[in-house]
Tab-separated table of C-alpha atoms (C1' of nucleotides) in Angstrom:
chain	number	residue	atom	x	y	z
L	8	VAL	CA	-21.063	-22.982	-16.542
L	9	ARG	CA	-23.656	-20.455	-15.431
L	10	ARG	CA	-22.851	-18.336	-12.457
L	11	VAL	CA	-25.598	-18.261	-9.851
L	12	SER	CA	-26.524	-14.842	-8.451
L	13	GLY	CA	-25.738	-15.625	-4.832
L	14	GLY	CA	-22.070	-16.196	-5.323
L	15	GLY	CA	-21.271	-18.922	-2.860
L	16	THR	CA	-20.404	-17.742	0.644
L	17	ALA	CA	-22.813	-17.334	3.526
L	18	ASP	CA	-25.950	-16.594	1.508
L	19	GLY	CA	-28.652	-19.196	1.245
L	20	THR	CA	-26.299	-21.631	-0.441
L	21	ARG	CA	-26.338	-25.279	0.668
L	22	PRO	CA	-23.642	-26.312	3.168
L	23	LEU	CA	-20.423	-27.643	1.723
L	24	ARG	CA	-19.548	-31.295	1.584
L	25	ALA	CA	-17.486	-32.260	4.592
L	26	ASP	CA	-14.146	-32.607	2.768
L	27	ALA	CA	-14.740	-29.441	0.749
L	28	ALA	CA	-15.445	-27.504	3.958
L	29	ARG	CA	-12.210	-28.823	5.392
L	30	ASN	CA	-10.292	-27.796	2.287
L	31	ARG	CA	-11.844	-24.363	2.290
L	32	GLU	CA	-10.827	-23.937	5.901
L	33	ALA	CA	-7.267	-25.086	5.059
L	34	LEU	CA	-7.124	-22.452	2.368
L	35	LEU	CA	-8.290	-19.735	4.737
L	36	GLU	CA	-5.911	-20.949	7.414
L	37	ALA	CA	-2.935	-20.664	5.108
L	38	ALA	CA	-4.123	-17.347	3.735
L	39	ARG	CA	-4.496	-15.806	7.172
L	40	ASP	CA	-0.789	-16.233	7.957
L	41	VAL	CA	0.557	-15.447	4.562
L	42	PHE	CA	-1.542	-12.290	4.128
L	43	ALA	CA	-0.730	-11.049	7.614
L	44	VAL	CA	2.979	-11.188	6.903
L	45	HIS	CA	3.275	-10.431	3.192
L	46	GLY	CA	0.209	-8.318	2.579
L	47	SER	CA	-2.335	-8.773	-0.188
L	48	GLY	CA	0.287	-8.857	-2.891
L	49	VAL	CA	1.490	-12.441	-2.420
L	50	GLY	CA	1.165	-14.855	-5.272
L	51	ALA	CA	-1.564	-17.463	-5.450
L	52	ALA	CA	1.142	-20.113	-5.388
L	53	GLN	CA	2.353	-18.933	-1.972
L	54	LEU	CA	-1.216	-18.816	-0.689
L	55	VAL	CA	-1.804	-22.421	-1.651
L	56	ARG	CA	1.549	-23.916	-0.703
L	57	ASP	CA	0.782	-24.531	2.978
L	58	SER	CA	-2.741	-25.720	2.337
L	59	GLY	CA	-1.917	-28.695	0.204
L	60	MET	CA	-4.421	-27.590	-2.370
L	61	SER	CA	-3.969	-26.655	-5.997
L	62	LYS	CA	-4.300	-23.130	-7.302
L	63	ALA	CA	-7.390	-24.198	-9.189
L	64	ALA	CA	-9.029	-25.265	-5.951
L	65	LEU	CA	-8.447	-21.801	-4.506
L	66	PHE	CA	-10.391	-20.278	-7.369
L	67	ARG	CA	-13.170	-22.794	-6.916
L	68	HIS	CA	-13.741	-21.643	-3.329
L	69	PHE	CA	-13.090	-17.942	-3.850
L	70	ARG	CA	-14.014	-16.172	-7.046
L	71	THR	CA	-10.824	-14.185	-6.911
L	72	LYS	CA	-7.726	-13.631	-4.842
L	73	GLN	CA	-9.227	-10.355	-3.614
L	74	GLU	CA	-12.269	-12.204	-2.383
L	75	LEU	CA	-10.144	-14.554	-0.328
L	76	PHE	CA	-8.389	-11.481	1.021
L	77	LEU	CA	-11.706	-9.923	1.994
L	78	GLU	CA	-12.786	-13.141	3.656
L	79	VAL	CA	-9.707	-13.131	5.828
L	80	LEU	CA	-10.244	-9.457	6.463
L	81	ALA	CA	-13.756	-10.037	7.676
L	82	GLU	CA	-12.592	-12.558	10.268
L	83	ASP	CA	-9.926	-10.169	11.242
L	84	ALA	CA	-12.417	-7.332	11.720
L	85	ARG	CA	-14.432	-9.579	14.025
L	86	THR	CA	-11.366	-10.080	16.162
L	87	LEU	CA	-10.785	-6.377	16.271
L	88	GLY	CA	-14.391	-5.795	17.275
L	89	ASP	CA	-14.056	-8.221	20.154
L	90	ARG	CA	-10.836	-6.680	21.430
L	91	LEU	CA	-12.384	-3.240	21.257
L	92	ALA	CA	-15.538	-4.229	23.054
L	93	LEU	CA	-13.484	-5.677	25.872
L	94	ALA	CA	-11.463	-2.484	26.185
L	95	ALA	CA	-14.475	-0.227	25.957
L	96	ASP	CA	-16.119	-1.906	28.922
L	97	LEU	CA	-13.318	-1.359	31.414
L	98	PRO	CA	-14.771	0.305	34.539
L	99	ASP	CA	-12.693	3.431	34.551
L	100	PRO	CA	-13.629	5.703	31.595
L	101	ALA	CA	-10.141	7.103	31.146
L	102	GLU	CA	-8.634	3.631	31.254
L	103	ALA	CA	-11.258	2.337	28.819
L	104	PHE	CA	-10.621	5.143	26.394
L	105	ARG	CA	-6.897	4.618	26.428
L	106	ALA	CA	-7.140	0.825	26.131
L	107	PHE	CA	-9.564	1.251	23.277
L	108	MET	CA	-7.125	3.350	21.310
L	109	VAL	CA	-4.240	1.069	22.106
L	110	GLN	CA	-6.160	-1.962	20.868
L	111	GLY	CA	-7.205	-0.202	17.724
L	112	ALA	CA	-3.725	0.998	16.884
L	113	GLU	CA	-2.067	-2.248	17.832
L	114	HIS	CA	-4.383	-4.184	15.601
L	115	MET	CA	-3.484	-1.980	12.659
L	116	VAL	CA	0.208	-2.379	13.378
L	117	GLU	CA	0.003	-6.178	13.610
L	118	ASN	CA	-2.203	-6.585	10.644
L	119	ARG	CA	-0.830	-5.574	7.412
L	120	GLY	CA	-3.995	-6.764	5.715
L	121	LEU	CA	-6.330	-4.464	7.514
L	122	LEU	CA	-3.953	-1.595	7.104
L	123	GLU	CA	-3.903	-2.113	3.372
L	124	ALA	CA	-7.621	-2.533	3.247
L	125	THR	CA	-8.165	0.857	4.806
L	126	SER	CA	-5.672	2.481	2.450
L	127	GLY	CA	-7.178	3.664	-0.718
L	128	GLN	CA	-9.308	1.781	-3.173
L	129	MET	CA	-9.973	-1.418	-1.242
L	130	PHE	CA	-11.986	0.520	1.225
L	131	ASP	CA	-14.797	0.794	-1.273
L	132	ALA	CA	-15.624	-2.866	-0.894
L	133	PRO	CA	-18.983	-3.027	0.870
L	134	ARG	CA	-17.794	-5.844	3.106
L	135	VAL	CA	-14.998	-3.705	4.453
L	136	ARG	CA	-17.310	-0.798	5.080
L	137	ALA	CA	-19.768	-3.075	6.810
L	138	MET	CA	-16.989	-4.289	9.139
L	139	LEU	CA	-16.079	-0.798	10.130
L	140	ALA	CA	-19.671	0.209	10.690
L	141	THR	CA	-19.846	-2.258	13.575
L	142	VAL	CA	-16.728	-0.814	15.111
L	143	ALA	CA	-18.055	2.679	14.717
L	144	ASP	CA	-20.735	2.060	17.299
L	145	ALA	CA	-18.192	1.029	19.876
L	146	CYS	CA	-16.301	4.213	19.169
L	147	ASP	CA	-19.309	6.310	20.000
L	148	ARG	CA	-19.798	4.529	23.323
L	149	VAL	CA	-16.270	4.822	24.724
L	150	LEU	CA	-15.918	8.363	23.568
L	151	GLU	CA	-19.112	9.476	25.233
L	152	ARG	CA	-18.111	7.927	28.513
L	153	ALA	CA	-14.708	9.549	28.317
L	154	GLN	CA	-16.153	12.919	27.526
L	155	ARG	CA	-18.650	12.726	30.389
L	156	ALA	CA	-15.761	11.923	32.702
L	157	GLY	CA	-13.864	14.899	31.346
L	158	VAL	CA	-10.919	12.900	30.003
L	159	ALA	CA	-11.568	13.428	26.306
L	160	ARG	CA	-11.987	16.756	24.563
L	161	GLU	CA	-15.496	17.732	23.649
L	162	ASP	CA	-14.928	18.457	19.980
L	163	LEU	CA	-14.305	14.799	19.099
L	164	VAL	CA	-16.818	12.447	17.525
L	165	GLY	CA	-16.784	8.653	17.506
L	166	LEU	CA	-15.715	8.411	13.874
L	167	ASP	CA	-12.555	10.312	14.751
L	168	LEU	CA	-11.349	7.433	16.855
L	169	LEU	CA	-11.804	4.993	14.054
L	170	LEU	CA	-9.898	7.146	11.656
L	171	LEU	CA	-7.095	7.662	14.163
L	172	PHE	CA	-6.438	3.972	14.663
L	173	LYS	CA	-4.331	4.023	11.581
L	174	ALA	CA	-2.208	7.051	12.393
L	175	PRO	CA	0.405	5.442	14.677
L	176	ALA	CA	0.616	2.304	12.487
L	177	GLY	CA	2.014	4.275	9.582
L	178	THR	CA	5.039	5.309	11.608
L	179	VAL	CA	6.236	1.751	12.261
L	180	MET	CA	6.894	1.002	8.670
L	181	TYR	CA	9.809	3.384	8.588
L	182	LEU	CA	11.587	1.455	11.233
L	183	GLU	CA	10.029	-1.999	11.110
L	184	ASP	CA	12.510	-4.303	12.770
L	185	ALA	CA	14.759	-1.560	14.141
L	186	ALA	CA	12.118	-0.301	16.559
L	187	PRO	CA	8.855	-2.249	16.221
L	188	GLN	CA	7.363	-0.473	19.227
L	189	VAL	CA	7.739	3.173	18.176
L	190	TRP	CA	4.074	3.321	17.313
L	191	ARG	CA	3.352	3.337	21.034
L	192	ARG	CA	5.352	6.545	21.340
L	193	TYR	CA	3.269	8.219	18.692
L	194	LEU	CA	0.049	6.948	20.080
L	195	ASP	CA	0.971	8.502	23.394
L	196	LEU	CA	1.642	11.769	21.622
L	197	LEU	CA	-1.684	11.564	19.906
L	198	LEU	CA	-3.495	10.701	23.108
L	199	ASP	CA	-2.056	13.825	24.704
L	200	GLY	CA	-3.707	15.697	21.897
L	201	LEU	CA	-7.092	14.067	22.560
L	202	ARG	CA	-7.335	15.233	26.142
L	203	PRO	CA	-9.131	18.424	27.134
L	204	GLU	CA	-6.081	20.100	28.685
L	205	GLY	CA	-4.370	22.457	26.278
L	206	ALA	CA	-6.820	21.713	23.482
L	207	ARG	CA	-7.067	24.336	20.785
L	208	PRO	CA	-10.026	24.621	18.495
L	209	LEU	CA	-9.842	22.364	15.465
L	210	GLY	CA	-9.895	24.162	12.103
L	211	THR	CA	-11.699	21.379	10.276
L	212	PRO	CA	-15.134	19.987	11.159
L	213	ALA	CA	-15.643	16.382	12.101
L	214	PRO	CA	-16.441	13.987	9.296
L	215	SER	CA	-20.030	12.803	9.392
L	216	PRO	CA	-20.770	9.077	9.177
L	217	ALA	CA	-23.117	10.075	6.349
L	218	GLY	CA	-19.977	10.900	4.447
L	219	LEU	CA	-19.226	7.210	4.305
L	220	PRO	CA	-21.709	6.050	1.706
L	221	GLY	CA	-21.591	2.377	2.677
L	222	LEU	CA	-21.658	2.633	6.491
L	223	GLY	CA	-24.524	0.429	7.506
L	224	ALA	CA	-23.853	-2.363	5.036
L	225	THR	CA	-26.187	-1.132	2.311
L	226	THR	CA	-24.813	-2.236	-0.992
L	227	HIS	CA	-25.095	-5.721	-2.338
L	228	ASP	CA	-21.903	-7.212	-3.644
L	229	ASP	CA	-18.492	-6.449	-4.941
L	230	GLU	CA	-18.751	-4.799	-8.330
L	231	PHE	CA	-15.987	-2.614	-6.960
L	232	TRP	CA	-12.867	-4.097	-8.298
L	233	HIS	CA	-12.274	-2.107	-11.413
L	234	ARG	CA	-9.366	0.244	-11.737
L	235	ASN	CA	-9.608	3.311	-13.929
L	236	GLU	CA	-8.101	2.191	-17.176
L	237	GLU	CA	-8.040	3.521	-20.731
L	238	THR	CA	-8.281	7.095	-21.882
E	143	VAL	CA	24.552	-7.719	-23.538
E	144	ARG	CA	26.874	-7.146	-20.599
E	145	ARG	CA	25.604	-4.974	-17.762
E	146	VAL	CA	28.027	-2.269	-16.734
E	147	SER	CA	28.492	-1.761	-13.000
E	148	GLY	CA	27.399	1.863	-12.832
E	149	GLY	CA	23.833	1.356	-13.977
E	150	GLY	CA	23.124	4.401	-16.080
E	151	THR	CA	21.625	7.378	-14.252
E	152	ALA	CA	23.627	10.278	-12.860
E	153	ASP	CA	26.945	8.479	-12.417
E	154	GLY	CA	29.827	9.207	-14.641
E	155	THR	CA	27.881	8.116	-17.745
E	156	ARG	CA	28.169	10.236	-20.850
E	157	PRO	CA	25.278	12.721	-21.489
E	158	LEU	CA	22.400	11.460	-23.570
E	159	ARG	CA	21.901	12.286	-27.218
E	160	ALA	CA	19.546	15.250	-27.563
E	161	ASP	CA	16.504	13.294	-28.758
E	162	ALA	CA	17.067	10.537	-26.220
E	163	ALA	CA	17.217	13.090	-23.391
E	164	ARG	CA	13.945	14.583	-24.663
E	165	ASN	CA	12.341	11.158	-24.727
E	166	ARG	CA	13.542	10.332	-21.267
E	167	GLU	CA	12.090	13.542	-20.001
E	168	ALA	CA	8.780	12.756	-21.721
E	169	LEU	CA	8.662	9.406	-19.982
E	170	LEU	CA	9.337	11.025	-16.603
E	171	GLU	CA	6.788	13.704	-17.280
E	172	ALA	CA	4.087	11.174	-17.997
E	173	ALA	CA	5.148	9.030	-15.085
E	174	ARG	CA	4.924	11.884	-12.622
E	175	ASP	CA	1.247	12.429	-13.246
E	176	VAL	CA	0.269	8.836	-13.573
E	177	PHE	CA	2.093	7.691	-10.465
E	178	ALA	CA	0.757	10.573	-8.382
E	179	VAL	CA	-2.812	9.628	-9.139
E	180	HIS	CA	-2.740	5.859	-9.500
E	181	GLY	CA	0.193	4.892	-7.316
E	182	SER	CA	3.045	2.657	-8.212
E	183	GLY	CA	0.788	-0.155	-9.367
E	184	VAL	CA	-0.126	1.236	-12.760
E	185	GLY	CA	0.749	-0.764	-15.824
E	186	ALA	CA	3.670	0.055	-18.053
E	187	ALA	CA	1.244	0.630	-20.863
E	188	GLN	CA	-0.451	3.437	-18.933
E	189	LEU	CA	2.899	4.962	-18.055
E	190	VAL	CA	3.877	5.131	-21.706
E	191	ARG	CA	0.590	6.121	-23.247
E	192	ASP	CA	1.002	9.891	-22.699
E	193	SER	CA	4.654	9.983	-23.582
E	194	GLY	CA	4.336	8.741	-27.184
E	195	MET	CA	7.077	6.175	-26.522
E	196	SER	CA	6.960	2.391	-26.689
E	197	LYS	CA	7.115	0.150	-23.634
E	198	ALA	CA	10.494	-1.053	-24.799
E	199	ALA	CA	11.809	2.505	-24.742
E	200	LEU	CA	10.764	2.809	-21.100
E	201	PHE	CA	12.896	-0.161	-20.240
E	202	ARG	CA	15.797	1.215	-22.143
E	203	HIS	CA	15.835	4.351	-20.026
E	204	PHE	CA	14.951	2.714	-16.715
E	205	ARG	CA	16.077	-0.719	-15.791
E	206	THR	CA	12.743	-1.471	-14.207
E	207	LYS	CA	9.345	0.028	-13.454
E	208	GLN	CA	10.426	0.425	-9.861
E	209	GLU	CA	13.459	2.395	-10.914
E	210	LEU	CA	11.308	4.847	-12.834
E	211	PHE	CA	9.156	5.121	-9.783
E	212	LEU	CA	12.155	5.842	-7.606
E	213	GLU	CA	13.328	8.468	-10.043
E	214	VAL	CA	10.033	10.284	-9.802
E	215	LEU	CA	10.145	9.858	-6.066
E	216	ALA	CA	13.568	11.493	-5.892
E	217	GLU	CA	12.294	14.587	-7.687
E	218	ASP	CA	9.364	14.588	-5.403
E	219	ALA	CA	11.535	14.439	-2.317
E	220	ARG	CA	13.455	17.420	-3.544
E	221	THR	CA	10.210	19.339	-3.751
E	222	LEU	CA	9.329	18.329	-0.238
E	223	GLY	CA	12.733	19.409	0.953
E	224	ASP	CA	12.278	22.856	-0.561
E	225	ARG	CA	8.799	23.309	0.934
E	226	LEU	CA	10.079	22.255	4.324
E	227	ALA	CA	13.091	24.549	4.246
E	228	LEU	CA	10.849	27.475	3.474
E	229	ALA	CA	8.544	26.680	6.362
E	230	ALA	CA	11.366	26.032	8.771
E	231	ASP	CA	12.801	29.479	8.228
E	232	LEU	CA	9.701	31.468	9.119
E	233	PRO	CA	10.611	34.070	11.761
E	234	ASP	CA	8.264	32.961	14.525
E	235	PRO	CA	9.372	29.565	15.899
E	236	ALA	CA	5.859	28.433	16.703
E	237	GLU	CA	4.624	29.452	13.290
E	238	ALA	CA	7.594	27.773	11.656
E	239	PHE	CA	7.008	24.580	13.564
E	240	ARG	CA	3.394	24.408	12.631
E	241	ALA	CA	3.960	25.298	8.984
E	242	PHE	CA	6.649	22.632	8.844
E	243	MET	CA	4.311	19.925	10.012
E	244	VAL	CA	1.548	21.150	7.720
E	245	GLN	CA	3.842	21.020	4.725
E	246	GLY	CA	5.111	17.577	5.605
E	247	ALA	CA	1.666	16.165	6.156
E	248	GLU	CA	0.181	17.858	3.105
E	249	HIS	CA	2.880	16.493	0.900
E	250	MET	CA	2.156	13.009	2.055
E	251	VAL	CA	-1.534	13.479	1.448
E	252	GLU	CA	-1.063	14.824	-2.054
E	253	ASN	CA	1.500	12.316	-3.051
E	254	ARG	CA	0.409	8.775	-3.160
E	255	GLY	CA	3.815	7.806	-4.412
E	256	LEU	CA	5.766	9.087	-1.430
E	257	LEU	CA	3.214	7.631	0.901
E	258	GLU	CA	3.611	4.219	-0.658
E	259	ALA	CA	7.363	4.562	-0.674
E	260	THR	CA	7.443	5.077	3.052
E	261	SER	CA	5.112	2.169	3.647
E	262	GLY	CA	6.922	-1.118	4.104
E	263	GLN	CA	9.368	-2.683	1.764
E	264	MET	CA	10.104	0.111	-0.661
E	265	PHE	CA	11.636	2.109	2.141
E	266	ASP	CA	14.713	-0.105	2.008
E	267	ALA	CA	15.755	1.398	-1.261
E	268	PRO	CA	18.906	3.412	-0.533
E	269	ARG	CA	17.713	6.261	-2.692
E	270	VAL	CA	14.589	6.648	-0.599
E	271	ARG	CA	16.584	6.600	2.597
E	272	ALA	CA	19.011	9.138	1.227
E	273	MET	CA	16.102	11.464	0.406
E	274	LEU	CA	14.792	11.318	3.908
E	275	ALA	CA	18.202	11.869	5.426
E	276	THR	CA	18.235	15.348	3.956
E	277	VAL	CA	14.865	16.115	5.380
E	278	ALA	CA	15.953	14.789	8.775
E	279	ASP	CA	18.365	17.655	9.212
E	280	ALA	CA	15.627	20.242	8.644
E	281	CYS	CA	13.558	18.452	11.275
E	282	ASP	CA	16.268	18.870	13.853
E	283	ARG	CA	16.526	22.577	13.168
E	284	VAL	CA	12.832	23.536	13.453
E	285	LEU	CA	12.326	21.380	16.433
E	286	GLU	CA	15.185	22.875	18.348
E	287	ARG	CA	13.957	26.385	17.657
E	288	ALA	CA	10.464	25.445	18.770
E	289	GLN	CA	11.731	23.802	21.929
E	290	ARG	CA	13.854	26.764	22.872
E	291	ALA	CA	10.797	28.964	22.402
E	292	GLY	CA	8.836	26.653	24.657
E	293	VAL	CA	6.242	25.720	22.031
E	294	ALA	CA	7.277	22.073	21.552
E	295	ARG	CA	7.626	19.490	24.232
E	296	GLU	CA	11.130	18.624	25.336
E	297	ASP	CA	10.920	14.890	24.888
E	298	LEU	CA	10.718	15.064	21.117
E	299	VAL	CA	13.567	14.476	18.683
E	300	GLY	CA	13.850	15.579	15.098
E	301	LEU	CA	13.205	12.152	13.708
E	302	ASP	CA	9.835	12.106	15.409
E	303	LEU	CA	8.625	14.858	13.105
E	304	LEU	CA	9.638	12.973	10.039
E	305	LEU	CA	7.807	9.866	11.190
E	306	LEU	CA	4.742	11.878	12.080
E	307	PHE	CA	4.334	13.395	8.630
E	308	LYS	CA	2.605	10.252	7.565
E	309	ALA	CA	0.159	9.978	10.431
E	310	PRO	CA	-2.554	12.361	9.251
E	311	ALA	CA	-2.241	11.193	5.635
E	312	GLY	CA	-3.476	7.737	6.487
E	313	THR	CA	-6.788	9.112	7.715
E	314	VAL	CA	-7.745	10.669	4.435
E	315	MET	CA	-7.893	7.442	2.597
E	316	TYR	CA	-10.984	6.396	4.491
E	317	LEU	CA	-12.877	9.340	3.176
E	318	GLU	CA	-11.037	10.369	0.040
E	319	ASP	CA	-13.505	12.409	-1.952
E	320	ALA	CA	-16.097	12.743	0.755
E	321	ALA	CA	-13.851	14.871	2.981
E	322	PRO	CA	-10.470	15.427	1.395
E	323	GLN	CA	-9.507	17.855	4.113
E	324	VAL	CA	-10.026	15.753	7.256
E	325	TRP	CA	-6.328	15.223	7.564
E	326	ARG	CA	-6.004	18.799	8.782
E	327	ARG	CA	-8.313	18.000	11.662
E	328	TYR	CA	-6.119	15.158	12.752
E	329	LEU	CA	-2.965	17.140	12.303
E	330	ASP	CA	-4.392	19.753	14.624
E	331	LEU	CA	-5.156	17.061	17.111
E	332	LEU	CA	-1.615	15.754	16.809
E	333	LEU	CA	-0.106	19.225	17.148
E	334	ASP	CA	-1.977	19.648	20.373
E	335	GLY	CA	-0.181	16.574	21.546
E	336	LEU	CA	3.205	17.964	20.553
E	337	ARG	CA	2.945	21.074	22.711
E	338	PRO	CA	4.322	21.195	26.264
E	339	GLU	CA	0.992	21.916	27.957
E	340	GLY	CA	-0.585	18.798	29.324
E	341	ALA	CA	2.221	16.580	28.094
E	342	ARG	CA	2.485	13.238	29.849
E	343	PRO	CA	5.700	11.254	29.798
E	344	LEU	CA	6.061	8.976	26.776
E	345	GLY	CA	6.345	5.299	27.530
E	346	THR	CA	8.542	4.542	24.565
E	347	PRO	CA	11.985	6.062	23.917
E	348	ALA	CA	12.681	8.084	20.800
E	349	PRO	CA	14.019	6.205	17.796
E	350	SER	CA	17.662	6.937	17.085
E	351	PRO	CA	18.745	7.889	13.585
E	352	ALA	CA	21.281	5.138	14.021
E	353	GLY	CA	18.328	2.772	13.836
E	354	LEU	CA	17.931	3.695	10.228
E	355	PRO	CA	20.776	1.730	8.648
E	356	GLY	CA	20.846	3.732	5.453
E	357	LEU	CA	20.470	7.285	6.717
E	358	GLY	CA	23.389	9.156	5.285
E	359	ALA	CA	23.239	7.616	1.809
E	360	THR	CA	25.753	4.858	2.422
E	361	THR	CA	24.832	1.881	0.291
E	362	HIS	CA	25.556	1.582	-3.375
E	363	ASP	CA	22.645	0.550	-5.553
E	364	ASP	CA	19.366	-1.225	-5.507
E	365	GLU	CA	19.820	-4.900	-4.855
E	366	PHE	CA	16.773	-4.450	-2.696
E	367	TRP	CA	13.917	-5.596	-4.785
E	368	HIS	CA	13.540	-9.194	-3.826
E	369	ARG	CA	10.552	-10.430	-1.978
E	370	ASN	CA	10.817	-13.395	0.351
E	371	GLU	CA	9.814	-16.316	-1.831
E	372	GLU	CA	10.033	-20.080	-1.547
E	373	THR	CA	10.267	-22.201	1.552
V	299	DA	C1'	-19.538	-32.414	-6.064
V	300	DC	C1'	-15.037	-31.420	-5.974
V	301	DC	C1'	-10.429	-31.810	-7.344
V	302	DT	C1'	-6.435	-31.282	-10.619
V	303	DG	C1'	-2.883	-30.377	-14.692
V	304	DA	C1'	-2.890	-28.040	-18.628
V	305	DA	C1'	-4.305	-24.065	-21.169
V	306	DC	C1'	-5.339	-18.893	-21.620
V	307	DA	C1'	-4.751	-14.023	-21.016
V	308	DC	C1'	-2.249	-10.321	-19.297
V	309	DC	C1'	1.788	-7.695	-18.147
V	310	DG	C1'	6.752	-6.731	-17.029
V	311	DT	C1'	10.880	-7.310	-19.409
V	312	DT	C1'	14.063	-8.650	-23.221
V	313	DC	C1'	15.622	-9.305	-27.975
V	314	DA	C1'	16.482	-9.000	-33.016
V	315	DA	C1'	15.943	-6.034	-36.394
V	316	DG	C1'	15.498	-1.584	-38.164
V	317	DT	C1'	17.056	3.726	-38.623
R	128	DA	C1'	22.834	5.279	-30.368
R	129	DC	C1'	18.276	4.688	-29.904
R	130	DC	C1'	13.954	3.114	-31.246
R	131	DT	C1'	10.335	-0.546	-32.057
R	132	DG	C1'	7.213	-4.970	-32.788
R	133	DA	C1'	7.462	-9.428	-31.634
R	134	DA	C1'	8.830	-12.859	-28.335
R	135	DC	C1'	9.419	-14.638	-23.414
R	136	DA	C1'	8.371	-15.510	-18.651
R	137	DC	C1'	5.375	-15.141	-14.962
R	138	DC	C1'	0.999	-15.160	-12.629
R	139	DG	C1'	-4.118	-14.822	-12.003
R	140	DT	C1'	-7.858	-17.265	-13.659
R	141	DT	C1'	-10.476	-20.804	-16.372
R	142	DC	C1'	-11.402	-25.322	-18.533
R	143	DA	C1'	-11.656	-30.298	-19.693
R	144	DA	C1'	-11.028	-34.390	-17.721
R	145	DG	C1'	-10.765	-37.290	-13.841
R	146	DT	C1'	-12.719	-39.347	-9.125
DNA sequence: ACCTGAACACCGTTCAAGT
DNA sequence: ACCTGAACACCGTTCAAGT
């Protein structure tokens, strides 16, 4: 009943027994869908239902519900990274820039999990920061191309793009089913603001990546899940 | 142990006994602060701690934690409404328009409660919709003035402004303490997109207020707090 | 080594008993 | 009429026992 330092994920831990690996995958599989639709708040019972496993099994594979959530999130971030890379490499710089932003925003809209993860406390998890660090590089690249081509204003930095992915997503929630596509309208609006024409100087300086303590995947593990309790 | 139809808030229910009224206010007082900082997720214990009341008392005054949250939210919405009205009436239309958006965005940034309330499920609560209906009118007014003065693009509608309040707020959460003011940067960016210069046609039509089923404070009470469970 | 049903702890909510 | 401490139900997590 001693807990080994490594934890149990992708460290140096031995590979899982075949059936266990399959079970773990079944749990993840179920979790993906359920989290995407219901967000991180769903009950453990719901998470397990479609996997055919018991709640106890879930907690054998993942130390906590949050950890399962993060695991799903990490996969999800990889998907986002792929989509973004594809968009960023389109031949026309303006087209690439636009597609990049569309992909980023769309991903946030479709993925309640990622949206939650970047809202508030959860963002402190080193794994989440590490995810975003990867994406940050891609941001720098598309933006630079766009700026050189004169289709993006000069006072932007790569990190801005990352932060802006979330902006249109917030607007959907008001209307959800009524108008699930409104976010595109507001992304268009925002994109008009990102072009050089009619740009007015920004009153607030760009955030520096240095401001994000964890960017670069520094910290070790997740001692981050304490809320501020007590007096 | 029968539950009367009215509920127990501002209906036709008799006024509270003096001490009870004081206690209720103490509960609200404490809740305001705690909710604003910690969001709607805080424990009932935390909510009560500063009020000197027992948990049971809380549930005597408010049918549920959510209801207390909504109560606080309603007050908060009133504050927002006042701020917005003030901004909207500034003499210069361009100035009024800008101030309006700043107030809206700032309120969302400062108020984790309202931000949560407009994210996802909670928005279905009739009381929340009613709140926003009031604000929607103010939106129409400032926007029309701005458009007549040629400082806002013609393809906007009032409801757009309301939806856009939230956009800059989302960006803060990434940086929180590191750069609590970044949202102003992204609001500036957005505002550049709202001006007529350099505006490109929007691919997605404006949402109609009719799309918001509850706008106008139609529905009765809050039978809205069920999640989708079971198979 | 991995799974499970039963147990534990915590928290939102309710109840019986006090004033 | 309103308050409270104790009880209840639910859910995340853990444990003892099985294979």
